[in-house]
JSON list of C-alpha atoms in Angstrom, two decimals:
[
{"chain": "A", "resi": 606, "resn": "MET", "atom": "CA", "xyz": [6.42, 45.03, -7.09]},
{"chain": "A", "resi": 607, "resn": "GLN", "atom": "CA", "xyz": [8.38, 42.16, -8.71]},
{"chain": "A", "resi": 608, "resn": "LYS", "atom": "CA", "xyz": [11.91, 41.88, -7.10]},
{"chain": "A", "resi": 609, "resn": "LYS", "atom": "CA", "xyz": [14.50, 42.26, -9.87]},
{"chain": "A", "resi": 610, "resn": "LEU", "atom": "CA", "xyz": [16.67, 38.93, -10.60]},
{"chain": "A", "resi": 611, "resn": "PHE", "atom": "CA", "xyz": [20.59, 39.32, -10.99]},
{"chain": "A", "resi": 612, "resn": "SER", "atom": "CA", "xyz": [21.82, 38.57, -14.25]},
{"chain": "A", "resi": 613, "resn": "ARG", "atom": "CA", "xyz": [24.09, 35.48, -14.45]},
{"chain": "A", "resi": 614, "resn": "VAL", "atom": "CA", "xyz": [27.41, 38.09, -14.51]},
{"chain": "A", "resi": 615, "resn": "GLU", "atom": "CA", "xyz": [26.00, 40.05, -11.48]},
{"chain": "A", "resi": 616, "resn": "PHE", "atom": "CA", "xyz": [25.19, 36.61, -9.52]},
{"chain": "A", "resi": 617, "resn": "GLU", "atom": "CA", "xyz": [29.01, 35.62, -10.00]},
{"chain": "A", "resi": 618, "resn": "GLN", "atom": "CA", "xyz": [30.20, 38.89, -8.87]},
{"chain": "A", "resi": 619, "resn": "HIS", "atom": "CA", "xyz": [28.01, 38.79, -5.63]},
{"chain": "A", "resi": 620, "resn": "LEU", "atom": "CA", "xyz": [29.18, 34.97, -5.02]},
{"chain": "A", "resi": 621, "resn": "SER", "atom": "CA", "xyz": [32.64, 36.16, -5.39]},
{"chain": "A", "resi": 622, "resn": "LYS", "atom": "CA", "xyz": [32.28, 38.95, -3.03]},
{"chain": "A", "resi": 623, "resn": "LYS", "atom": "CA", "xyz": [30.63, 36.99, -0.46]},
{"chain": "A", "resi": 624, "resn": "ALA", "atom": "CA", "xyz": [33.08, 34.04, -0.71]},
{"chain": "A", "resi": 625, "resn": "ALA", "atom": "CA", "xyz": [35.95, 36.76, 0.05]},
{"chain": "A", "resi": 626, "resn": "GLU", "atom": "CA", "xyz": [34.05, 37.88, 3.35]},
{"chain": "A", "resi": 627, "resn": "GLN", "atom": "CA", "xyz": [33.48, 34.58, 4.18]},
{"chain": "A", "resi": 628, "resn": "PHE", "atom": "CA", "xyz": [37.34, 33.73, 4.06]},
{"chain": "A", "resi": 629, "resn": "VAL", "atom": "CA", "xyz": [38.27, 36.37, 6.31]},
{"chain": "A", "resi": 630, "resn": "ASP", "atom": "CA", "xyz": [35.39, 35.45, 8.58]},
{"chain": "A", "resi": 631, "resn": "SER", "atom": "CA", "xyz": [37.89, 34.03, 11.30]},
{"chain": "A", "resi": 632, "resn": "ASN", "atom": "CA", "xyz": [35.02, 33.03, 13.97]},
{"chain": "A", "resi": 633, "resn": "LEU", "atom": "CA", "xyz": [33.18, 30.90, 11.18]},
{"chain": "A", "resi": 634, "resn": "SER", "atom": "CA", "xyz": [36.47, 29.37, 9.92]},
{"chain": "A", "resi": 635, "resn": "ASP", "atom": "CA", "xyz": [37.15, 28.52, 13.68]},
{"chain": "A", "resi": 636, "resn": "LYS", "atom": "CA", "xyz": [33.83, 26.76, 14.09]},
{"chain": "A", "resi": 637, "resn": "ALA", "atom": "CA", "xyz": [34.38, 25.04, 10.72]},
{"chain": "A", "resi": 638, "resn": "LEU", "atom": "CA", "xyz": [37.68, 23.74, 11.73]},
{"chain": "A", "resi": 639, "resn": "GLU", "atom": "CA", "xyz": [36.36, 22.57, 15.05]},
{"chain": "A", "resi": 640, "resn": "ALA", "atom": "CA", "xyz": [33.67, 20.77, 13.34]},
{"chain": "A", "resi": 641, "resn": "PHE", "atom": "CA", "xyz": [36.37, 19.07, 10.99]},
{"chain": "A", "resi": 642, "resn": "VAL", "atom": "CA", "xyz": [38.32, 17.95, 13.68]},
{"chain": "A", "resi": 643, "resn": "GLY", "atom": "CA", "xyz": [35.54, 16.67, 15.80]},
{"chain": "A", "resi": 644, "resn": "ALA", "atom": "CA", "xyz": [34.20, 14.72, 12.88]},
{"chain": "A", "resi": 645, "resn": "ASP", "atom": "CA", "xyz": [37.53, 13.43, 11.82]},
{"chain": "A", "resi": 646, "resn": "LYS", "atom": "CA", "xyz": [37.49, 11.29, 14.83]},
{"chain": "A", "resi": 647, "resn": "HIS", "atom": "CA", "xyz": [34.59, 9.30, 13.68]},
{"chain": "A", "resi": 648, "resn": "ASP", "atom": "CA", "xyz": [36.33, 9.04, 10.08]},
{"chain": "A", "resi": 649, "resn": "TRP", "atom": "CA", "xyz": [33.65, 11.43, 8.73]},
{"chain": "A", "resi": 650, "resn": "ILE", "atom": "CA", "xyz": [35.74, 12.11, 5.68]},
{"chain": "A", "resi": 651, "resn": "HIS", "atom": "CA", "xyz": [35.83, 8.24, 4.96]},
{"chain": "A", "resi": 652, "resn": "GLN", "atom": "CA", "xyz": [31.78, 8.20, 4.50]},
{"chain": "A", "resi": 653, "resn": "THR", "atom": "CA", "xyz": [31.81, 9.87, 1.13]},
{"chain": "A", "resi": 654, "resn": "ARG", "atom": "CA", "xyz": [30.99, 7.28, -1.47]},
{"chain": "A", "resi": 655, "resn": "TRP", "atom": "CA", "xyz": [30.57, 7.14, -5.24]},
{"chain": "A", "resi": 656, "resn": "PHE", "atom": "CA", "xyz": [28.73, 4.19, -6.90]},
{"chain": "A", "resi": 657, "resn": "GLY", "atom": "CA", "xyz": [29.45, 2.24, -3.65]},
{"chain": "A", "resi": 658, "resn": "GLU", "atom": "CA", "xyz": [33.27, 3.03, -3.33]},
{"chain": "A", "resi": 659, "resn": "PRO", "atom": "CA", "xyz": [34.64, 5.45, -0.80]},
{"chain": "A", "resi": 660, "resn": "ALA", "atom": "CA", "xyz": [36.15, 8.65, -2.09]},
{"chain": "A", "resi": 661, "resn": "LEU", "atom": "CA", "xyz": [38.14, 9.79, 1.10]},
{"chain": "A", "resi": 662, "resn": "GLN", "atom": "CA", "xyz": [37.06, 13.53, 0.28]},
{"chain": "A", "resi": 663, "resn": "THR", "atom": "CA", "xyz": [34.69, 16.08, 1.75]},
{"chain": "A", "resi": 664, "resn": "ALA", "atom": "CA", "xyz": [31.54, 16.72, -0.35]},
{"chain": "A", "resi": 665, "resn": "GLU", "atom": "CA", "xyz": [32.63, 20.18, -0.73]},
{"chain": "A", "resi": 666, "resn": "ASP", "atom": "CA", "xyz": [36.01, 19.10, -2.39]},
{"chain": "A", "resi": 667, "resn": "MET", "atom": "CA", "xyz": [34.16, 16.48, -4.70]},
{"chain": "A", "resi": 668, "resn": "LEU", "atom": "CA", "xyz": [32.06, 19.43, -6.22]},
{"chain": "A", "resi": 669, "resn": "VAL", "atom": "CA", "xyz": [35.12, 21.39, -6.64]},
{"chain": "A", "resi": 670, "resn": "MET", "atom": "CA", "xyz": [36.72, 18.49, -8.38]},
{"chain": "A", "resi": 671, "resn": "GLN", "atom": "CA", "xyz": [33.60, 18.27, -10.55]},
{"chain": "A", "resi": 672, "resn": "ASP", "atom": "CA", "xyz": [33.75, 22.00, -11.18]},
{"chain": "A", "resi": 673, "resn": "ILE", "atom": "CA", "xyz": [37.55, 21.89, -12.15]},
{"chain": "A", "resi": 674, "resn": "LEU", "atom": "CA", "xyz": [36.67, 18.83, -14.88]},
{"chain": "A", "resi": 675, "resn": "PHE", "atom": "CA", "xyz": [33.76, 20.76, -16.34]},
{"chain": "A", "resi": 676, "resn": "ARG", "atom": "CA", "xyz": [35.83, 23.84, -16.61]},
{"chain": "A", "resi": 677, "resn": "THR", "atom": "CA", "xyz": [38.97, 22.58, -18.08]},
{"chain": "A", "resi": 678, "resn": "LYS", "atom": "CA", "xyz": [37.77, 19.38, -19.80]},
{"chain": "A", "resi": 679, "resn": "PRO", "atom": "CA", "xyz": [41.34, 17.68, -19.42]},
{"chain": "A", "resi": 680, "resn": "ASP", "atom": "CA", "xyz": [42.70, 15.09, -21.78]},
{"chain": "A", "resi": 681, "resn": "PHE", "atom": "CA", "xyz": [44.19, 13.27, -18.73]},
{"chain": "A", "resi": 682, "resn": "PHE", "atom": "CA", "xyz": [43.46, 13.57, -14.99]},
{"chain": "A", "resi": 683, "resn": "ILE", "atom": "CA", "xyz": [46.11, 12.20, -12.97]},
{"chain": "A", "resi": 684, "resn": "GLU", "atom": "CA", "xyz": [45.34, 10.99, -9.27]},
{"chain": "A", "resi": 685, "resn": "VAL", "atom": "CA", "xyz": [48.20, 9.80, -7.10]},
{"chain": "A", "resi": 686, "resn": "GLY", "atom": "CA", "xyz": [46.80, 7.73, -4.04]},
{"chain": "A", "resi": 687, "resn": "THR", "atom": "CA", "xyz": [43.67, 6.38, -5.25]},
{"chain": "A", "resi": 688, "resn": "ALA", "atom": "CA", "xyz": [42.51, 4.28, -2.27]},
{"chain": "A", "resi": 689, "resn": "TRP", "atom": "CA", "xyz": [39.34, 2.65, -2.97]},
{"chain": "A", "resi": 690, "resn": "SER", "atom": "CA", "xyz": [38.77, 4.82, -6.24]},
{"chain": "A", "resi": 691, "resn": "GLY", "atom": "CA", "xyz": [35.40, 6.20, -5.34]},
{"chain": "A", "resi": 692, "resn": "SER", "atom": "CA", "xyz": [36.73, 9.59, -6.62]},
{"chain": "A", "resi": 693, "resn": "LEU", "atom": "CA", "xyz": [38.03, 7.93, -9.96]},
{"chain": "A", "resi": 694, "resn": "LEU", "atom": "CA", "xyz": [34.46, 6.75, -10.45]},
{"chain": "A", "resi": 695, "resn": "MET", "atom": "CA", "xyz": [33.31, 10.14, -9.89]},
{"chain": "A", "resi": 696, "resn": "TYR", "atom": "CA", "xyz": [35.71, 11.63, -12.28]},
{"chain": "A", "resi": 697, "resn": "ALA", "atom": "CA", "xyz": [34.91, 9.05, -14.78]},
{"chain": "A", "resi": 698, "resn": "THR", "atom": "CA", "xyz": [31.16, 9.74, -14.79]},
{"chain": "A", "resi": 699, "resn": "ILE", "atom": "CA", "xyz": [31.73, 13.27, -15.25]},
{"chain": "A", "resi": 700, "resn": "MET", "atom": "CA", "xyz": [33.92, 12.64, -18.40]},
{"chain": "A", "resi": 701, "resn": "GLU", "atom": "CA", "xyz": [31.51, 9.87, -19.68]},
{"chain": "A", "resi": 702, "resn": "ALA", "atom": "CA", "xyz": [28.49, 12.34, -19.52]},
{"chain": "A", "resi": 703, "resn": "LEU", "atom": "CA", "xyz": [30.35, 14.99, -21.48]},
{"chain": "A", "resi": 704, "resn": "ASN", "atom": "CA", "xyz": [32.65, 12.82, -23.70]},
{"chain": "A", "resi": 705, "resn": "PHE", "atom": "CA", "xyz": [36.12, 13.84, -22.62]},
{"chain": "A", "resi": 706, "resn": "GLY", "atom": "CA", "xyz": [39.34, 12.74, -20.93]},
{"chain": "A", "resi": 707, "resn": "HIS", "atom": "CA", "xyz": [40.84, 9.92, -19.13]},
{"chain": "A", "resi": 708, "resn": "ILE", "atom": "CA", "xyz": [41.95, 9.29, -15.53]},
{"chain": "A", "resi": 709, "resn": "ILE", "atom": "CA", "xyz": [45.62, 7.69, -14.59]},
{"chain": "A", "resi": 710, "resn": "GLY", "atom": "CA", "xyz": [45.07, 6.43, -11.00]},
{"chain": "A", "resi": 711, "resn": "ILE", "atom": "CA", "xyz": [48.26, 5.40, -9.02]},
{"chain": "A", "resi": 712, "resn": "ASP", "atom": "CA", "xyz": [48.71, 3.80, -5.60]},
{"chain": "A", "resi": 713, "resn": "ILE", "atom": "CA", "xyz": [51.10, 1.29, -4.20]},
{"chain": "A", "resi": 714, "resn": "TYR", "atom": "CA", "xyz": [48.37, -1.06, -3.09]},
{"chain": "A", "resi": 715, "resn": "ILE", "atom": "CA", "xyz": [45.49, -1.73, -5.83]},
{"chain": "A", "resi": 716, "resn": "PRO", "atom": "CA", "xyz": [43.40, -4.75, -4.59]},
{"chain": "A", "resi": 717, "resn": "GLU", "atom": "CA", "xyz": [42.19, -7.22, -7.03]},
{"chain": "A", "resi": 718, "resn": "ASP", "atom": "CA", "xyz": [38.58, -7.16, -5.97]},
{"chain": "A", "resi": 719, "resn": "LEU", "atom": "CA", "xyz": [38.53, -3.37, -6.38]},
{"chain": "A", "resi": 720, "resn": "ILE", "atom": "CA", "xyz": [39.72, -3.75, -9.97]},
{"chain": "A", "resi": 721, "resn": "GLU", "atom": "CA", "xyz": [36.73, -6.38, -10.55]},
{"chain": "A", "resi": 722, "resn": "ARG", "atom": "CA", "xyz": [34.26, -3.66, -9.18]},
{"chain": "A", "resi": 723, "resn": "ILE", "atom": "CA", "xyz": [35.61, -0.78, -11.24]},
{"chain": "A", "resi": 724, "resn": "ASN", "atom": "CA", "xyz": [35.73, -3.06, -14.31]},
{"chain": "A", "resi": 725, "resn": "SER", "atom": "CA", "xyz": [31.90, -3.99, -13.63]},
{"chain": "A", "resi": 726, "resn": "PHE", "atom": "CA", "xyz": [31.13, -0.28, -14.82]},
{"chain": "A", "resi": 727, "resn": "GLU", "atom": "CA", "xyz": [31.98, -0.66, -18.45]},
{"chain": "A", "resi": 728, "resn": "ASN", "atom": "CA", "xyz": [31.38, 2.76, -19.70]},
{"chain": "A", "resi": 729, "resn": "LEU", "atom": "CA", "xyz": [33.47, 4.34, -16.87]},
{"chain": "A", "resi": 730, "resn": "SER", "atom": "CA", "xyz": [36.47, 1.69, -16.76]},
{"chain": "A", "resi": 731, "resn": "LYS", "atom": "CA", "xyz": [37.23, 2.36, -20.12]},
{"chain": "A", "resi": 732, "resn": "ARG", "atom": "CA", "xyz": [38.49, 5.81, -18.94]},
{"chain": "A", "resi": 733, "resn": "ILE", "atom": "CA", "xyz": [40.53, 4.92, -16.02]},
{"chain": "A", "resi": 734, "resn": "THR", "atom": "CA", "xyz": [43.89, 3.41, -16.18]},
{"chain": "A", "resi": 735, "resn": "LEU", "atom": "CA", "xyz": [45.39, 2.22, -12.91]},
{"chain": "A", "resi": 736, "resn": "ILE", "atom": "CA", "xyz": [49.07, 2.05, -12.29]},
{"chain": "A", "resi": 737, "resn": "LYS", "atom": "CA", "xyz": [50.73, -0.18, -9.22]},
{"chain": "A", "resi": 738, "resn": "GLY", "atom": "CA", "xyz": [53.61, 1.48, -7.78]},
{"chain": "A", "resi": 739, "resn": "SER", "atom": "CA", "xyz": [55.25, 4.27, -6.17]},
{"chain": "A", "resi": 740, "resn": "SER", "atom": "CA", "xyz": [54.24, 7.82, -7.54]},
{"chain": "A", "resi": 741, "resn": "LEU", "atom": "CA", "xyz": [58.10, 8.72, -7.21]},
{"chain": "A", "resi": 742, "resn": "ASP", "atom": "CA", "xyz": [59.23, 5.64, -8.82]},
{"chain": "A", "resi": 743, "resn": "ALA", "atom": "CA", "xyz": [61.10, 6.05, -12.25]},
{"chain": "A", "resi": 744, "resn": "GLU", "atom": "CA", "xyz": [59.21, 3.15, -13.92]},
{"chain": "A", "resi": 745, "resn": "THR", "atom": "CA", "xyz": [55.91, 4.96, -12.53]},
{"chain": "A", "resi": 746, "resn": "ILE", "atom": "CA", "xyz": [56.93, 8.12, -14.23]},
{"chain": "A", "resi": 747, "resn": "LYS", "atom": "CA", "xyz": [57.77, 6.39, -17.33]},
{"chain": "A", "resi": 748, "resn": "ARG", "atom": "CA", "xyz": [54.61, 4.53, -17.73]},
{"chain": "A", "resi": 749, "resn": "ILE", "atom": "CA", "xyz": [52.68, 8.06, -17.28]},
{"chain": "A", "resi": 750, "resn": "ASP", "atom": "CA", "xyz": [54.80, 9.44, -19.76]},
{"chain": "A", "resi": 751, "resn": "SER", "atom": "CA", "xyz": [54.01, 6.64, -22.50]},
{"chain": "A", "resi": 752, "resn": "ILE", "atom": "CA", "xyz": [50.11, 7.14, -21.69]},
{"chain": "A", "resi": 753, "resn": "VAL", "atom": "CA", "xyz": [49.90, 10.88, -21.98]},
{"chain": "A", "resi": 754, "resn": "GLY", "atom": "CA", "xyz": [52.31, 11.24, -24.61]},
{"chain": "A", "resi": 755, "resn": "ASP", "atom": "CA", "xyz": [52.14, 14.67, -26.21]},
{"chain": "A", "resi": 756, "resn": "ALA", "atom": "CA", "xyz": [48.55, 15.84, -24.48]},
{"chain": "A", "resi": 757, "resn": "SER", "atom": "CA", "xyz": [48.73, 19.26, -22.95]},
{"chain": "A", "resi": 758, "resn": "ASN", "atom": "CA", "xyz": [45.82, 19.49, -21.43]},
{"chain": "A", "resi": 759, "resn": "ILE", "atom": "CA", "xyz": [46.37, 17.85, -17.90]},
{"chain": "A", "resi": 760, "resn": "SER", "atom": "CA", "xyz": [45.42, 18.25, -14.13]},
{"chain": "A", "resi": 761, "resn": "VAL", "atom": "CA", "xyz": [47.12, 16.43, -11.08]},
{"chain": "A", "resi": 762, "resn": "HIS", "atom": "CA", "xyz": [45.92, 15.64, -7.62]},
{"chain": "A", "resi": 763, "resn": "LEU", "atom": "CA", "xyz": [48.43, 14.42, -5.30]},
{"chain": "A", "resi": 764, "resn": "ASP", "atom": "CA", "xyz": [46.73, 12.56, -2.31]},
{"chain": "A", "resi": 765, "resn": "SER", "atom": "CA", "xyz": [49.34, 9.74, -1.26]},
{"chain": "A", "resi": 766, "resn": "ASP", "atom": "CA", "xyz": [51.99, 9.81, 1.38]},
{"chain": "A", "resi": 767, "resn": "HIS", "atom": "CA", "xyz": [51.56, 13.15, 3.33]},
{"chain": "A", "resi": 768, "resn": "SER", "atom": "CA", "xyz": [54.85, 13.38, 4.45]},
{"chain": "A", "resi": 769, "resn": "HIS", "atom": "CA", "xyz": [56.74, 16.84, 3.67]},
{"chain": "A", "resi": 770, "resn": "GLU", "atom": "CA", "xyz": [59.60, 15.22, 1.76]},
{"chain": "A", "resi": 771, "resn": "HIS", "atom": "CA", "xyz": [57.25, 12.86, -0.03]},
{"chain": "A", "resi": 772, "resn": "VAL", "atom": "CA", "xyz": [54.85, 15.59, -1.27]},
{"chain": "A", "resi": 773, "resn": "LEU", "atom": "CA", "xyz": [57.83, 18.02, -2.15]},
{"chain": "A", "resi": 774, "resn": "GLN", "atom": "CA", "xyz": [59.17, 15.55, -4.66]},
{"chain": "A", "resi": 775, "resn": "GLU", "atom": "CA", "xyz": [55.77, 14.49, -6.04]},
{"chain": "A", "resi": 776, "resn": "LEU", "atom": "CA", "xyz": [54.99, 18.27, -6.49]},
{"chain": "A", "resi": 777, "resn": "LYS", "atom": "CA", "xyz": [58.43, 18.80, -8.40]},
{"chain": "A", "resi": 778, "resn": "LYS", "atom": "CA", "xyz": [58.00, 15.66, -10.48]},
{"chain": "A", "resi": 779, "resn": "TYR", "atom": "CA", "xyz": [54.47, 16.16, -11.19]},
{"chain": "A", "resi": 780, "resn": "SER", "atom": "CA", "xyz": [54.10, 19.80, -11.83]},
{"chain": "A", "resi": 781, "resn": "LYS", "atom": "CA", "xyz": [55.76, 19.25, -15.48]},
{"chain": "A", "resi": 782, "resn": "TYR", "atom": "CA", "xyz": [52.23, 17.63, -16.62]},
{"chain": "A", "resi": 783, "resn": "VAL", "atom": "CA", "xyz": [50.23, 20.71, -15.65]},
{"chain": "A", "resi": 784, "resn": "SER", "atom": "CA", "xyz": [49.73, 22.93, -18.39]},
{"chain": "A", "resi": 785, "resn": "LYS", "atom": "CA", "xyz": [48.36, 26.88, -18.38]},
{"chain": "A", "resi": 786, "resn": "GLY", "atom": "CA", "xyz": [44.57, 26.86, -16.98]},
{"chain": "A", "resi": 787, "resn": "ASN", "atom": "CA", "xyz": [44.78, 23.44, -15.44]},
{"chain": "A", "resi": 788, "resn": "TYR", "atom": "CA", "xyz": [45.73, 22.42, -11.76]},
{"chain": "A", "resi": 789, "resn": "LEU", "atom": "CA", "xyz": [48.26, 20.88, -9.42]},
{"chain": "A", "resi": 790, "resn": "ILE", "atom": "CA", "xyz": [45.89, 19.91, -6.43]},
{"chain": "A", "resi": 791, "resn": "CYS", "atom": "CA", "xyz": [48.16, 19.33, -3.26]},
{"chain": "A", "resi": 792, "resn": "GLY", "atom": "CA", "xyz": [46.00, 17.15, -1.11]},
{"chain": "A", "resi": 793, "resn": "ASP", "atom": "CA", "xyz": [45.45, 17.10, 2.61]},
{"chain": "A", "resi": 794, "resn": "THR", "atom": "CA", "xyz": [46.81, 20.55, 3.52]},
{"chain": "A", "resi": 795, "resn": "VAL", "atom": "CA", "xyz": [44.52, 20.65, 6.22]},
{"chain": "A", "resi": 796, "resn": "VAL", "atom": "CA", "xyz": [46.67, 18.48, 8.01]},
{"chain": "A", "resi": 797, "resn": "GLU", "atom": "CA", "xyz": [48.97, 21.85, 9.08]},
{"chain": "A", "resi": 798, "resn": "ASP", "atom": "CA", "xyz": [45.53, 23.31, 10.72]},
{"chain": "A", "resi": 799, "resn": "ILE", "atom": "CA", "xyz": [44.71, 20.40, 13.07]},
{"chain": "A", "resi": 800, "resn": "PRO", "atom": "CA", "xyz": [46.11, 18.82, 16.15]},
{"chain": "A", "resi": 801, "resn": "GLU", "atom": "CA", "xyz": [47.44, 15.74, 16.00]},
{"chain": "A", "resi": 802, "resn": "GLN", "atom": "CA", "xyz": [44.86, 13.07, 15.95]},
{"chain": "A", "resi": 803, "resn": "SER", "atom": "CA", "xyz": [45.67, 10.11, 18.37]},
{"chain": "A", "resi": 804, "resn": "HIS", "atom": "CA", "xyz": [42.90, 8.07, 17.23]},
{"chain": "A", "resi": 805, "resn": "ARG", "atom": "CA", "xyz": [44.76, 7.44, 13.76]},
{"chain": "A", "resi": 806, "resn": "PRO", "atom": "CA", "xyz": [48.42, 7.94, 14.11]},
{"chain": "A", "resi": 807, "resn": "ARG", "atom": "CA", "xyz": [50.23, 8.86, 11.17]},
{"chain": "A", "resi": 808, "resn": "PRO", "atom": "CA", "xyz": [54.00, 9.86, 10.54]},
{"chain": "A", "resi": 809, "resn": "TRP", "atom": "CA", "xyz": [53.03, 13.25, 9.29]},
{"chain": "A", "resi": 810, "resn": "GLY", "atom": "CA", "xyz": [51.35, 16.01, 11.41]},
{"chain": "A", "resi": 811, "resn": "VAL", "atom": "CA", "xyz": [52.07, 19.84, 12.04]},
{"chain": "A", "resi": 812, "resn": "GLY", "atom": "CA", "xyz": [55.16, 20.98, 10.57]},
{"chain": "A", "resi": 813, "resn": "ASN", "atom": "CA", "xyz": [55.66, 17.73, 8.21]},
{"chain": "A", "resi": 814, "resn": "ASN", "atom": "CA", "xyz": [52.76, 17.59, 6.03]},
{"chain": "A", "resi": 815, "resn": "PRO", "atom": "CA", "xyz": [51.44, 18.61, 2.53]},
{"chain": "A", "resi": 816, "resn": "LYS", "atom": "CA", "xyz": [50.79, 22.31, 3.25]},
{"chain": "A", "resi": 817, "resn": "THR", "atom": "CA", "xyz": [54.20, 22.78, 4.69]},
{"chain": "A", "resi": 818, "resn": "ALA", "atom": "CA", "xyz": [55.68, 20.96, 1.25]},
{"chain": "A", "resi": 819, "resn": "MET", "atom": "CA", "xyz": [53.57, 23.18, -0.91]},
{"chain": "A", "resi": 820, "resn": "ILE", "atom": "CA", "xyz": [55.05, 26.18, 0.74]},
{"chain": "A", "resi": 821, "resn": "GLU", "atom": "CA", "xyz": [58.35, 25.22, 0.14]},
{"chain": "A", "resi": 822, "resn": "PHE", "atom": "CA", "xyz": [57.66, 24.21, -3.28]},
{"chain": "A", "resi": 823, "resn": "LEU", "atom": "CA", "xyz": [55.84, 27.74, -4.26]},
{"chain": "A", "resi": 824, "resn": "ASN", "atom": "CA", "xyz": [58.55, 29.55, -2.60]},
{"chain": "A", "resi": 825, "resn": "HIS", "atom": "CA", "xyz": [62.01, 28.05, -3.36]},
{"chain": "A", "resi": 826, "resn": "HIS", "atom": "CA", "xyz": [61.73, 25.73, -6.38]},
{"chain": "A", "resi": 827, "resn": "HIS", "atom": "CA", "xyz": [61.73, 26.68, -10.11]},
{"chain": "A", "resi": 828, "resn": "GLU", "atom": "CA", "xyz": [59.07, 23.96, -10.66]},
{"chain": "A", "resi": 829, "resn": "SER", "atom": "CA", "xyz": [56.53, 26.02, -9.18]},
{"chain": "A", "resi": 830, "resn": "PHE", "atom": "CA", "xyz": [56.94, 29.12, -11.79]},
{"chain": "A", "resi": 831, "resn": "GLY", "atom": "CA", "xyz": [53.31, 29.92, -12.67]},
{"chain": "A", "resi": 832, "resn": "PHE", "atom": "CA", "xyz": [51.35, 28.14, -10.24]},
{"chain": "A", "resi": 833, "resn": "THR", "atom": "CA", "xyz": [49.34, 30.11, -7.43]},
{"chain": "A", "resi": 834, "resn": "ILE", "atom": "CA", "xyz": [46.71, 29.38, -4.89]},
{"chain": "A", "resi": 835, "resn": "ASP", "atom": "CA", "xyz": [43.28, 29.47, -6.64]},
{"chain": "A", "resi": 836, "resn": "LYS", "atom": "CA", "xyz": [41.63, 32.08, -4.36]},
{"chain": "A", "resi": 837, "resn": "ASN", "atom": "CA", "xyz": [38.37, 31.59, -6.18]},
{"chain": "A", "resi": 838, "resn": "ILE", "atom": "CA", "xyz": [38.28, 28.12, -4.84]},
{"chain": "A", "resi": 839, "resn": "ARG", "atom": "CA", "xyz": [39.85, 28.68, -1.39]},
{"chain": "A", "resi": 840, "resn": "ASN", "atom": "CA", "xyz": [37.49, 31.31, -0.42]},
{"chain": "A", "resi": 841, "resn": "ARG", "atom": "CA", "xyz": [34.26, 29.21, -1.07]},
{"chain": "A", "resi": 842, "resn": "LEU", "atom": "CA", "xyz": [35.38, 26.51, 1.16]},
{"chain": "A", "resi": 843, "resn": "LEU", "atom": "CA", "xyz": [34.61, 25.61, 4.54]},
{"chain": "A", "resi": 844, "resn": "LEU", "atom": "CA", "xyz": [35.12, 21.85, 5.13]},
{"chain": "A", "resi": 845, "resn": "SER", "atom": "CA", "xyz": [38.00, 21.12, 2.93]},
{"chain": "A", "resi": 846, "resn": "ASN", "atom": "CA", "xyz": [40.79, 18.74, 3.02]},
{"chain": "A", "resi": 847, "resn": "GLN", "atom": "CA", "xyz": [42.89, 21.26, 1.10]},
{"chain": "A", "resi": 848, "resn": "LYS", "atom": "CA", "xyz": [41.37, 24.58, 0.80]},
{"chain": "A", "resi": 849, "resn": "GLU", "atom": "CA", "xyz": [44.73, 26.16, -0.28]},
{"chain": "A", "resi": 850, "resn": "GLY", "atom": "CA", "xyz": [45.59, 23.36, -1.98]},
{"chain": "A", "resi": 851, "resn": "TYR", "atom": "CA", "xyz": [44.27, 24.00, -5.34]},
{"chain": "A", "resi": 852, "resn": "LEU", "atom": "CA", "xyz": [47.21, 25.29, -7.44]},
{"chain": "A", "resi": 853, "resn": "LEU", "atom": "CA", "xyz": [46.41, 26.90, -10.75]},
{"chain": "A", "resi": 854, "resn": "LYS", "atom": "CA", "xyz": [49.02, 27.45, -13.52]},
{"chain": "A", "resi": 855, "resn": "ASN", "atom": "CA", "xyz": [48.50, 30.91, -14.71]},
{"chain": "A", "resi": 856, "resn": "GLU", "atom": "CA", "xyz": [51.47, 30.66, -17.21]}
]
């Protein structure tokens, strides 16, 4: 007897149910976090590359970004904190394949040799604009405003300085760009859930990080109106830098 296959709708319903079950499986979550913490001692996250450039994201998070880009097809995707720009090249690859969108990458340090390597991908580099400067500087915001103009289909990924106050100010300043159905992604919320990493000292840690800033933003600041944690994304992630950081604009 031939087994009846799920319809696509039934399959999505099944996946949603299983993801919700996965999220409340504390034993599985604890094991995943233990693996995450152990692997971080070996710079595991930094090993992920796109077209040769480090992306500094877990493979799961990169697939989520792909899913967000595919579903929302933004006019602009703003990434604050680009590092080696592997993630920018991935976004540009998807945009070029599907013929939509432009990326704005912001960082205080953008090496000339990196610019040369990005420009070597002619079909991709035309979709990337790099801005060198602090994400909170008035000149940086002014430059972004001049680029996006009156575009209304924009998502943002915040992944620079991870201290509470810096991220909080970014959330407040960059939330204005995000329209209904798009995302304000608060990167590296996992910092709140892992022990202090002595192998890579940072000025942020438990009690002072993107997750604490995100919680304050959602609970106490008017700029957060309409934003909620996307539970569909959160539930299906195990090894993620920011499983609770995908904020969906609902209204």
